Amino acid sequence: MAVQSAHVLSQDELAAKLAEQPRVDLGTFPTPLDACPRLSDAVGGPPIYIKRDDLTGLALGGNKTRNLEFQIGSAVAQGCDTVVAGADTQSNQCRQASAACAKVGLDCHLVLSGGLHNEVQGNLLLDHIFGANVTVLEDTNIDDLQDRIDPIEAELQRQGRKTYRISSKFPEPALRAMCGYLSCALELSTQLPSLPQPPSTIFITSGSGTTHAGFAAGIKALGLPTKVVGISIKEPADEQRETVAARSQMLAEQLDIPCGLSPDEVYVSEDYLGAGYGAVTDEAMEAIRLTAQLEGVLLEPVYTGKTMSGLIGMARNGELPADQPVIMVHTGGIPALFAYHQEMMAAL
């Protein structure tokens, strides 16, 4: 049963819990917390800051670097020699996983579903450059992909490989991924004293739920009085709340820390999802343009563009206190811009 306690952890206590987990060094930390005054003025909102996890260093950066430090750390601790992962052809996770494997000397096998952009560009190009063994199944959608990976992993095991499967659907790698964003919450907590006052709200992309769950669990474990809002880029809000809460409860149980969230403690907006995962929205394109042209910071249309569009939309609607800072956690994904070049040019 997950920990349910009023006790909160100090920064040192949470750092000690994380230090107990297997881990390898892959990224460049801490990432900056940058002010965005021109963007704030343009949208008539509160002071906006961006936690720059697009600058984690590995393979052009992104949130998966933090997750992979613990996932690859677990693979190495278990004596694995091969990592197997799968997502769509423009997967940020697969791009960073292939780079992480190259860095520590593991073989990487990627099995990718056909998506909107299957051309060898953006993330998919980088998968090949990092030396991953890439299989693209254009007849398979992402929801059915894990079943198609099973026989491929089984064949690798028959060949004598010891595999580690990276998938948010499996408890062990999901747990390790959440540790990555516990570490981000801890890191950000050390940067908050630099702000003029505590932030009212932190915005984060909510996709598989692991990054959102790990981060929100970290904020709760540290007792920070800040609302974490996940902008859903895939699932309806009610379903996403349940997923994030369940993942945080698993994290609380496995690490024995007071970070488990109930569904009513999880904040998710589906208002900026559009037609679904990977579908371009006008609001995201506007957010990409404004952030680039006012702050020199790049976003992309699948994840961070939608997350920033949520922040901008809520600021314009008066849903955020005007005198308290807000933070967007930038989860990266910039290589996808190059695959979405036609959509981007049409929107500029």
GROMACS .gro file of C-alpha atoms in nm:
model
  348
    1MET     CA    1   0.000   0.000   0.000
    2ALA     CA    2   0.134   0.344  -0.092
    3VAL     CA    3   0.259   0.580   0.174
    4GLN     CA    4  -0.008   0.821   0.296
    5SER     CA    5   0.158   1.062   0.535
    6ALA     CA    6   0.151   1.432   0.617
    7HIS     CA    7   0.529   1.423   0.644
    8VAL     CA    8   0.725   1.593   0.368
    9LEU     CA    9   1.083   1.531   0.273
   10SER     CA   10   1.369   1.774   0.289
   11GLN     CA   11   1.578   1.821  -0.021
   12ASP     CA   12   1.855   1.614   0.137
   13GLU     CA   13   1.614   1.332   0.222
   14LEU     CA   14   1.479   1.313  -0.132
   15ALA     CA   15   1.832   1.330  -0.273
   16ALA     CA   16   1.928   1.037  -0.048
   17LYS     CA   17   1.633   0.832  -0.174
   18LEU     CA   18   1.734   0.895  -0.533
   19ALA     CA   19   2.096   0.808  -0.455
   20GLU     CA   20   1.982   0.458  -0.358
   21GLN     CA   21   1.866   0.391  -0.716
   22PRO     CA   22   2.090   0.252  -0.991
   23ARG     CA   23   2.193   0.536  -1.220
   24VAL     CA   24   2.438   0.634  -1.492
   25ASP     CA   25   2.548   0.986  -1.583
   26LEU     CA   26   2.407   1.089  -1.920
   27GLY     CA   27   2.305   1.454  -1.897
   28THR     CA   28   2.424   1.802  -1.811
   29PHE     CA   29   2.258   1.930  -1.494
   30PRO     CA   30   2.122   2.152  -1.352
   31THR     CA   31   1.933   2.287  -1.651
   32PRO     CA   32   1.861   2.662  -1.645
   33LEU     CA   33   1.543   2.831  -1.524
   34ASP     CA   34   1.504   3.115  -1.773
   35ALA     CA   35   1.281   3.422  -1.748
   36CYS     CA   36   1.065   3.507  -2.052
   37PRO     CA   37   0.967   3.874  -2.000
   38ARG     CA   38   0.883   3.953  -2.362
   39LEU     CA   39   0.654   3.651  -2.389
   40SER     CA   40   0.488   3.746  -2.061
   41ASP     CA   41   0.421   4.098  -2.189
   42ALA     CA   42   0.289   3.972  -2.522
   43VAL     CA   43   0.028   3.742  -2.371
   44GLY     CA   44  -0.068   3.980  -2.089
   45GLY     CA   45   0.002   3.721  -1.828
   46PRO     CA   46   0.208   3.657  -1.516
   47PRO     CA   47   0.588   3.634  -1.521
   48ILE     CA   48   0.673   3.327  -1.731
   49TYR     CA   49   0.977   3.108  -1.675
   50ILE     CA   50   1.095   2.801  -1.865
   51LYS     CA   51   1.277   2.512  -1.698
   52ARG     CA   52   1.512   2.427  -1.982
   53ASP     CA   53   1.512   2.049  -1.994
   54ASP     CA   54   1.561   2.084  -2.367
   55LEU     CA   55   1.921   2.152  -2.261
   56THR     CA   56   1.993   1.822  -2.083
   57GLY     CA   57   2.274   1.762  -2.331
   58LEU     CA   58   2.224   1.406  -2.456
   59ALA     CA   59   2.136   1.383  -2.826
   60LEU     CA   60   2.010   1.744  -2.848
   61GLY     CA   61   1.848   1.722  -2.506
   62GLY     CA   62   1.502   1.657  -2.370
   63ASN     CA   63   1.321   1.507  -2.073
   64LYS     CA   64   1.407   1.145  -2.153
   65THR     CA   65   1.770   1.207  -2.054
   66ARG     CA   66   1.668   1.221  -1.688
   67ASN     CA   67   1.452   0.909  -1.724
   68LEU     CA   68   1.723   0.717  -1.908
   69GLU     CA   69   1.982   0.785  -1.638
   70PHE     CA   70   1.776   0.556  -1.415
   71GLN     CA   71   1.650   0.316  -1.685
   72ILE     CA   72   1.993   0.255  -1.836
   73GLY     CA   73   2.134   0.248  -1.485
   74SER     CA   74   1.894  -0.036  -1.406
   75ALA     CA   75   1.984  -0.216  -1.730
   76VAL     CA   76   2.354  -0.198  -1.648
   77ALA     CA   77   2.295  -0.310  -1.287
   78GLN     CA   78   2.106  -0.615  -1.418
   79GLY     CA   79   2.388  -0.705  -1.657
   80CYS     CA   80   2.185  -0.638  -1.972
   81ASP     CA   81   2.366  -0.596  -2.303
   82THR     CA   82   2.074  -0.489  -2.525
   83VAL     CA   83   1.802  -0.227  -2.493
   84VAL     CA   84   1.474  -0.271  -2.679
   85ALA     CA   85   1.239   0.024  -2.719
   86GLY     CA   86   0.952   0.127  -2.941
   87ALA     CA   87   0.733   0.425  -3.019
   88ASP     CA   88   0.646   0.624  -3.332
   89THR     CA   89   0.901   0.718  -3.595
   90GLN     CA   90   0.959   1.066  -3.449
   91SER     CA   91   0.999   0.942  -3.092
   92ASN     CA   92   1.211   1.159  -2.865
   93GLN     CA   93   1.254   0.868  -2.625
   94CYS     CA   94   1.393   0.640  -2.893
   95ARG     CA   95   1.633   0.908  -3.018
   96GLN     CA   96   1.773   0.963  -2.669
   97ALA     CA   97   1.772   0.591  -2.588
   98SER     CA   98   1.985   0.520  -2.895
   99ALA     CA   99   2.231   0.789  -2.785
  100ALA     CA  100   2.236   0.662  -2.425
  101CYS     CA  101   2.313   0.311  -2.546
  102ALA     CA  102   2.594   0.442  -2.763
  103LYS     CA  103   2.736   0.631  -2.466
  104VAL     CA  104   2.746   0.333  -2.230
  105GLY     CA  105   2.815   0.059  -2.487
  106LEU     CA  106   2.482  -0.126  -2.511
  107ASP     CA  107   2.317  -0.247  -2.830
  108CYS     CA  108   1.993  -0.066  -2.910
  109HIS     CA  109   1.702  -0.215  -3.106
  110LEU     CA  110   1.419   0.025  -3.193
  111VAL     CA  111   1.084  -0.096  -3.327
  112LEU     CA  112   0.884   0.201  -3.454
  113SER     CA  113   0.525   0.239  -3.567
  114GLY     CA  114   0.432   0.439  -3.872
  115GLY     CA  115   0.334   0.797  -3.790
  116LEU     CA  116   0.261   1.123  -3.964
  117HIS     CA  117   0.625   1.154  -4.068
  118ASN     CA  118   0.813   0.835  -4.157
  119GLU     CA  119   1.078   1.002  -4.369
  120VAL     CA  120   1.435   0.964  -4.241
  121GLN     CA  121   1.444   1.310  -4.091
  122GLY     CA  122   1.436   1.460  -3.742
  123ASN     CA  123   1.450   1.202  -3.464
  124LEU     CA  124   1.448   0.905  -3.701
  125LEU     CA  125   1.759   1.031  -3.877
  126LEU     CA  126   1.936   1.063  -3.542
  127ASP     CA  127   1.837   0.706  -3.445
  128HIS     CA  128   2.036   0.583  -3.745
  129ILE     CA  129   2.330   0.816  -3.679
  130PHE     CA  130   2.360   0.683  -3.322
  131GLY     CA  131   2.384   0.329  -3.460
  132ALA     CA  132   2.053   0.185  -3.344
  133ASN     CA  133   1.906  -0.118  -3.519
  134VAL     CA  134   1.583   0.036  -3.652
  135THR     CA  135   1.271  -0.150  -3.767
  136VAL     CA  136   0.976   0.057  -3.891
  137LEU     CA  137   0.636  -0.114  -3.897
  138GLU     CA  138   0.430   0.122  -4.109
  139ASP     CA  139   0.126  -0.109  -4.086
  140THR     CA  140   0.115  -0.080  -3.705
  141ASN     CA  141  -0.024   0.202  -3.492
  142ILE     CA  142   0.139   0.303  -3.168
  143ASP     CA  143  -0.131   0.148  -2.948
  144ASP     CA  144  -0.060  -0.200  -3.090
  145LEU     CA  145   0.316  -0.165  -3.109
  146GLN     CA  146   0.420  -0.332  -2.783
  147ASP     CA  147   0.260  -0.662  -2.891
  148ARG     CA  148   0.461  -0.648  -3.214
  149ILE     CA  149   0.782  -0.591  -3.017
  150ASP     CA  150   0.735  -0.904  -2.803
  151PRO     CA  151   0.848  -1.158  -3.068
  152ILE     CA  152   1.139  -0.936  -3.173
  153GLU     CA  153   1.264  -0.919  -2.815
  154ALA     CA  154   1.208  -1.293  -2.775
  155GLU     CA  155   1.425  -1.361  -3.080
  156LEU     CA  156   1.704  -1.146  -2.938
  157GLN     CA  157   1.684  -1.346  -2.615
  158ARG     CA  158   1.704  -1.672  -2.811
  159GLN     CA  159   2.025  -1.538  -2.962
  160GLY     CA  160   2.168  -1.507  -2.612
  161ARG     CA  161   2.106  -1.137  -2.557
  162LYS     CA  162   2.004  -1.010  -2.214
  163THR     CA  163   1.749  -0.742  -2.291
  164TYR     CA  164   1.607  -0.443  -2.109
  165ARG     CA  165   1.274  -0.323  -2.244
  166ILE     CA  166   1.196   0.048  -2.224
  167SER     CA  167   0.821   0.102  -2.221
  168SER     CA  168   0.590   0.310  -2.005
  169LYS     CA  169   0.350   0.012  -2.006
  170PHE     CA  170   0.592  -0.197  -1.795
  171PRO     CA  171   0.627  -0.122  -1.422
  172GLU     CA  172   1.006  -0.137  -1.383
  173PRO     CA  173   1.105   0.106  -1.661
  174ALA     CA  174   0.809   0.331  -1.573
  175LEU     CA  175   0.933   0.346  -1.214
  176ARG     CA  176   1.282   0.437  -1.332
  177ALA     CA  177   1.143   0.707  -1.560
  178MET     CA  178   0.953   0.862  -1.270
  179CYS     CA  179   1.275   0.874  -1.069
  180GLY     CA  180   1.408   1.099  -1.346
  181TYR     CA  181   1.142   1.358  -1.278
  182LEU     CA  182   1.163   1.326  -0.905
  183SER     CA  183   1.517   1.446  -0.966
  184CYS     CA  184   1.388   1.733  -1.180
  185ALA     CA  185   1.145   1.844  -0.908
  186LEU     CA  186   1.429   1.832  -0.656
  187GLU     CA  187   1.657   2.032  -0.886
  188LEU     CA  188   1.389   2.293  -0.956
  189SER     CA  189   1.320   2.331  -0.582
  190THR     CA  190   1.677   2.453  -0.537
  191GLN     CA  191   1.624   2.716  -0.809
  192LEU     CA  192   1.293   2.858  -0.686
  193PRO     CA  193   1.453   3.093  -0.429
  194SER     CA  194   1.589   3.291  -0.727
  195LEU     CA  195   1.233   3.392  -0.822
  196PRO     CA  196   1.073   3.707  -0.677
  197GLN     CA  197   0.809   3.485  -0.514
  198PRO     CA  198   0.698   3.121  -0.534
  199PRO     CA  199   0.527   3.016  -0.860
  200SER     CA  200   0.153   2.960  -0.859
  201THR     CA  201   0.160   2.696  -1.132
  202ILE     CA  202   0.402   2.468  -1.313
  203PHE     CA  203   0.299   2.338  -1.657
  204ILE     CA  204   0.426   2.004  -1.785
  205THR     CA  205   0.346   1.783  -2.083
  206SER     CA  206   0.129   1.483  -1.995
  207GLY     CA  207   0.172   1.197  -2.241
  208SER     CA  208   0.247   0.849  -2.110
  209GLY     CA  209   0.213   0.995  -1.761
  210THR     CA  210   0.555   0.900  -1.626
  211THR     CA  211   0.718   1.243  -1.652
  212HIS     CA  212   0.405   1.415  -1.518
  213ALA     CA  213   0.368   1.162  -1.234
  214GLY     CA  214   0.732   1.175  -1.128
  215PHE     CA  215   0.742   1.553  -1.130
  216ALA     CA  216   0.410   1.606  -0.950
  217ALA     CA  217   0.506   1.340  -0.696
  218GLY     CA  218   0.831   1.524  -0.631
  219ILE     CA  219   0.651   1.854  -0.576
  220LYS     CA  220   0.420   1.681  -0.326
  221ALA     CA  221   0.703   1.495  -0.150
  222LEU     CA  222   0.886   1.824  -0.094
  223GLY     CA  223   0.569   1.998   0.027
  224LEU     CA  224   0.590   2.281  -0.227
  225PRO     CA  225   0.274   2.495  -0.243
  226THR     CA  226   0.261   2.497  -0.624
  227LYS     CA  227  -0.002   2.353  -0.857
  228VAL     CA  228   0.129   2.120  -1.130
  229VAL     CA  229  -0.087   2.126  -1.445
  230GLY     CA  230  -0.039   1.858  -1.707
  231ILE     CA  231  -0.135   1.949  -2.063
  232SER     CA  232  -0.257   1.627  -2.221
  233ILE     CA  233  -0.119   1.553  -2.565
  234LYS     CA  234  -0.283   1.214  -2.605
  235GLU     CA  235  -0.557   1.100  -2.364
  236PRO     CA  236  -0.880   1.250  -2.222
  237ALA     CA  237  -0.827   1.437  -1.895
  238ASP     CA  238  -1.022   1.194  -1.674
  239GLU     CA  239  -0.824   0.895  -1.802
  240GLN     CA  240  -0.496   1.082  -1.770
  241ARG     CA  241  -0.567   1.180  -1.409
  242GLU     CA  242  -0.619   0.815  -1.318
  243THR     CA  243  -0.297   0.713  -1.496
  244VAL     CA  244  -0.083   0.979  -1.329
  245ALA     CA  245  -0.229   0.907  -0.985
  246ALA     CA  246  -0.172   0.531  -1.021
  247ARG     CA  247   0.188   0.585  -1.131
  248SER     CA  248   0.258   0.819  -0.840
  249GLN     CA  249   0.117   0.562  -0.598
  250MET     CA  250   0.349   0.298  -0.743
  251LEU     CA  251   0.643   0.535  -0.698
  252ALA     CA  252   0.544   0.607  -0.337
  253GLU     CA  253   0.523   0.237  -0.258
  254GLN     CA  254   0.845   0.135  -0.427
  255LEU     CA  255   1.059   0.420  -0.287
  256ASP     CA  256   0.872   0.446   0.046
  257ILE     CA  257   0.823   0.821   0.023
  258PRO     CA  258   0.511   1.037   0.083
  259CYS     CA  259   0.440   1.128  -0.278
  260GLY     CA  260   0.131   0.929  -0.378
  261LEU     CA  261  -0.140   1.139  -0.544
  262SER     CA  262  -0.511   1.074  -0.558
  263PRO     CA  263  -0.688   1.151  -0.889
  264ASP     CA  264  -0.840   1.467  -0.744
  265GLU     CA  265  -0.487   1.592  -0.668
  266VAL     CA  266  -0.385   1.554  -1.032
  267TYR     CA  267  -0.455   1.850  -1.261
  268VAL     CA  268  -0.486   1.778  -1.634
  269SER     CA  269  -0.624   1.988  -1.918
  270GLU     CA  270  -0.736   1.832  -2.246
  271ASP     CA  271  -0.837   2.170  -2.391
  272TYR     CA  272  -0.520   2.200  -2.600
  273LEU     CA  273  -0.508   1.844  -2.736
  274GLY     CA  274  -0.672   1.913  -3.071
  275ALA     CA  275  -0.754   1.613  -3.290
  276GLY     CA  276  -0.519   1.384  -3.098
  277TYR     CA  277  -0.160   1.276  -3.053
  278GLY     CA  278   0.071   1.435  -3.307
  279ALA     CA  279  -0.207   1.642  -3.466
  280VAL     CA  280  -0.106   2.004  -3.521
  281THR     CA  281  -0.314   2.277  -3.356
  282ASP     CA  282  -0.330   2.647  -3.438
  283GLU     CA  283  -0.272   2.728  -3.070
  284ALA     CA  284   0.048   2.522  -3.061
  285MET     CA  285   0.176   2.684  -3.378
  286GLU     CA  286   0.113   3.027  -3.231
  287ALA     CA  287   0.295   2.925  -2.911
  288ILE     CA  288   0.593   2.800  -3.114
  289ARG     CA  289   0.608   3.123  -3.314
  290LEU     CA  290   0.573   3.355  -3.014
  291THR     CA  291   0.828   3.170  -2.800
  292ALA     CA  292   1.081   3.157  -3.083
  293GLN     CA  293   1.039   3.516  -3.199
  294LEU     CA  294   1.014   3.677  -2.856
  295GLU     CA  295   1.250   3.461  -2.648
  296GLY     CA  296   1.471   3.273  -2.896
  297VAL     CA  297   1.351   2.940  -2.752
  298LEU     CA  298   1.236   2.656  -2.978
  299LEU     CA  299   0.929   2.441  -2.912
  300GLU     CA  300   0.774   2.169  -3.131
  301PRO     CA  301   0.414   2.084  -3.228
  302VAL     CA  302   0.362   1.744  -3.062
  303TYR     CA  303   0.452   1.811  -2.698
  304THR     CA  304   0.596   2.143  -2.591
  305GLY     CA  305   0.403   2.360  -2.836
  306LYS     CA  306   0.078   2.228  -2.692
  307THR     CA  307   0.205   2.267  -2.335
  308MET     CA  308   0.300   2.629  -2.392
  309SER     CA  309  -0.030   2.690  -2.569
  310GLY     CA  310  -0.200   2.574  -2.249
  311LEU     CA  311   0.001   2.817  -2.039
  312ILE     CA  312  -0.072   3.102  -2.282
  313GLY     CA  313  -0.441   3.015  -2.306
  314MET     CA  314  -0.485   3.004  -1.929
  315ALA     CA  315  -0.293   3.331  -1.889
  316ARG     CA  316  -0.512   3.507  -2.146
  317ASN     CA  317  -0.827   3.367  -1.986
  318GLY     CA  318  -0.731   3.510  -1.647
  319GLU     CA  319  -0.697   3.162  -1.492
  320LEU     CA  320  -0.352   3.237  -1.346
  321PRO     CA  321  -0.268   3.491  -1.071
  322ALA     CA  322  -0.117   3.789  -1.250
  323ASP     CA  323   0.139   3.865  -0.979
  324GLN     CA  324   0.284   3.515  -0.930
  325PRO     CA  325   0.535   3.348  -1.164
  326VAL     CA  326   0.442   3.043  -1.371
  327ILE     CA  327   0.687   2.786  -1.503
  328MET     CA  328   0.677   2.564  -1.809
  329VAL     CA  329   0.894   2.252  -1.794
  330HIS     CA  330   1.043   2.231  -2.144
  331THR     CA  331   1.067   1.860  -2.221
  332GLY     CA  332   1.258   1.903  -2.548
  333GLY     CA  333   1.176   1.726  -2.872
  334ILE     CA  334   1.331   1.988  -3.097
  335PRO     CA  335   1.453   1.744  -3.372
  336ALA     CA  336   1.087   1.678  -3.461
  337LEU     CA  337   1.070   2.034  -3.597
  338PHE     CA  338   1.265   1.920  -3.901
  339ALA     CA  339   1.016   1.646  -3.980
  340TYR     CA  340   0.729   1.892  -3.942
  341HIS     CA  341   0.887   2.152  -4.170
  342GLN     CA  342   0.589   2.176  -4.407
  343GLU     CA  343   0.340   2.234  -4.128
  344MET     CA  344   0.573   2.487  -3.969
  345MET     CA  345   0.623   2.689  -4.287
  346ALA     CA  346   0.248   2.698  -4.347
  347ALA     CA  347   0.194   2.842  -3.999
  348LEU     CA  348   0.464   3.111  -4.004
   0.00000   0.00000   0.00000
